[in-house]
CSV table of C-alpha atoms in Angstrom, one decimal:
chain,number,residue,atom,x,y,z
A,1,UNK,CA,13.0,-34.9,-2.9
A,2,UNK,CA,9.6,-33.5,-3.4
A,3,UNK,CA,8.4,-30.1,-1.9
A,4,UNK,CA,4.9,-30.2,-0.5
A,5,UNK,CA,3.2,-27.3,1.2
A,6,UNK,CA,0.2,-27.7,3.6
A,7,UNK,CA,-2.6,-25.2,3.7
A,8,UNK,CA,-1.1,-23.3,6.6
A,9,UNK,CA,2.2,-22.7,4.8
A,10,UNK,CA,0.4,-21.6,1.7
A,11,UNK,CA,-1.7,-19.1,3.7
A,12,UNK,CA,1.4,-17.7,5.4
A,13,UNK,CA,3.2,-17.4,2.1
A,14,UNK,CA,0.1,-15.6,0.6
A,15,UNK,CA,-0.1,-13.2,3.5
A,16,UNK,CA,3.6,-12.5,3.2
A,17,UNK,CA,3.3,-11.7,-0.5
A,18,UNK,CA,0.2,-9.6,0.3
A,19,UNK,CA,2.1,-7.7,3.0
A,20,UNK,CA,5.3,-7.0,1.0
A,21,UNK,CA,3.8,-6.3,-2.4
A,22,UNK,CA,0.5,-4.9,-1.4
A,23,UNK,CA,2.0,-2.9,1.4
A,24,UNK,CA,4.6,-1.4,-0.8
A,25,UNK,CA,2.2,-0.5,-3.5
A,26,UNK,CA,-0.3,1.0,-1.0
A,27,UNK,CA,2.4,3.0,0.7
A,28,UNK,CA,3.9,4.3,-2.5
A,29,UNK,CA,0.5,5.4,-4.0
A,30,UNK,CA,-0.6,7.0,-0.7
A,31,UNK,CA,2.7,8.9,-0.5
A,32,UNK,CA,2.2,10.1,-4.1
A,33,UNK,CA,-1.3,11.3,-3.5
A,34,UNK,CA,-0.3,13.1,-0.3
A,35,UNK,CA,2.6,14.8,-2.0
A,36,UNK,CA,0.2,16.2,-4.6
A,37,UNK,CA,-2.3,17.4,-1.9
A,38,UNK,CA,0.0,19.0,0.6
A,39,UNK,CA,-0.1,22.8,0.3
A,40,UNK,CA,3.7,23.4,0.6
A,41,UNK,CA,6.6,23.5,-1.7
A,42,UNK,CA,6.9,20.4,-3.9
A,43,UNK,CA,10.3,19.4,-2.5
A,44,UNK,CA,9.0,19.5,1.1
A,45,UNK,CA,5.7,17.8,0.2
A,46,UNK,CA,7.6,14.9,-1.3
A,47,UNK,CA,9.9,14.6,1.7
A,48,UNK,CA,7.0,14.7,4.2
A,49,UNK,CA,4.9,12.2,2.2
A,50,UNK,CA,7.9,9.9,1.9
A,51,UNK,CA,8.4,9.9,5.6
A,52,UNK,CA,4.8,8.7,5.9
A,53,UNK,CA,5.7,5.5,4.1
A,54,UNK,CA,7.7,4.4,7.2
A,55,UNK,CA,4.5,4.5,9.3
A,56,UNK,CA,2.0,3.2,6.7
A,57,UNK,CA,4.0,0.2,5.5
A,58,UNK,CA,4.4,-1.5,8.9
A,59,UNK,CA,0.7,-0.9,9.6
A,60,UNK,CA,-0.3,-2.6,6.4
A,61,UNK,CA,2.0,-5.5,7.1
A,62,UNK,CA,0.6,-6.0,10.6
A,63,UNK,CA,-3.0,-5.6,9.2
A,64,UNK,CA,-2.4,-8.2,6.5
A,65,UNK,CA,-1.5,-10.8,9.1
A,66,UNK,CA,-4.2,-9.8,11.6
A,67,UNK,CA,-7.2,-10.0,9.3
A,68,UNK,CA,-9.2,-13.2,9.6
A,69,UNK,CA,-10.2,-13.7,5.9
A,70,UNK,CA,-7.4,-13.7,3.4
A,71,UNK,CA,-9.8,-13.1,0.4
A,72,UNK,CA,-11.3,-10.1,2.1
A,73,UNK,CA,-7.8,-8.7,2.8
A,74,UNK,CA,-6.7,-9.2,-0.8
A,75,UNK,CA,-9.8,-7.6,-2.2
A,76,UNK,CA,-9.8,-4.6,0.2
A,77,UNK,CA,-6.1,-3.9,-0.3
A,78,UNK,CA,-6.5,-4.3,-4.1
A,79,UNK,CA,-9.4,-1.9,-4.3
A,80,UNK,CA,-7.6,0.6,-2.1
A,81,UNK,CA,-4.5,0.4,-4.3
A,82,UNK,CA,-6.5,0.9,-7.5
A,83,UNK,CA,-8.3,3.9,-5.9
A,84,UNK,CA,-5.0,5.5,-4.8
A,85,UNK,CA,-3.4,4.8,-8.2
A,86,UNK,CA,-6.3,6.4,-10.0
A,87,UNK,CA,-6.3,9.4,-7.7
A,88,UNK,CA,-2.6,9.9,-8.1
A,89,UNK,CA,-2.9,9.6,-11.9
A,90,UNK,CA,-5.7,12.2,-11.8
A,91,UNK,CA,-3.8,14.5,-9.6
A,92,UNK,CA,-0.7,14.3,-11.8
A,93,UNK,CA,-2.8,15.1,-14.8
A,94,UNK,CA,-4.4,18.1,-13.2
A,95,UNK,CA,-1.1,19.3,-12.0
A,96,UNK,CA,-2.8,21.5,-9.4
A,97,UNK,CA,-2.2,21.9,-5.8
A,98,UNK,CA,-5.5,21.6,-4.0
């Protein structure tokens, strides 16, 4: 038996991968950046920023299925993830609380 996918199934699969992988990466890097930027104790900053993941991840998942253009969604989410990754790397090197 041969498995064939039509264009709609491929788009749904692509959006699902974008939602799960991209949403996870975006949420994690955003949480990391916020934990560096919060002006409270490190333990509390990590706890608060981790709780934010439970809000951000579903929003990114819903956004990835609501946007009209898949290529635009992939590029926008990829650029956002790269920016947040660079910011979190820079903040970890600086080691300062802003």
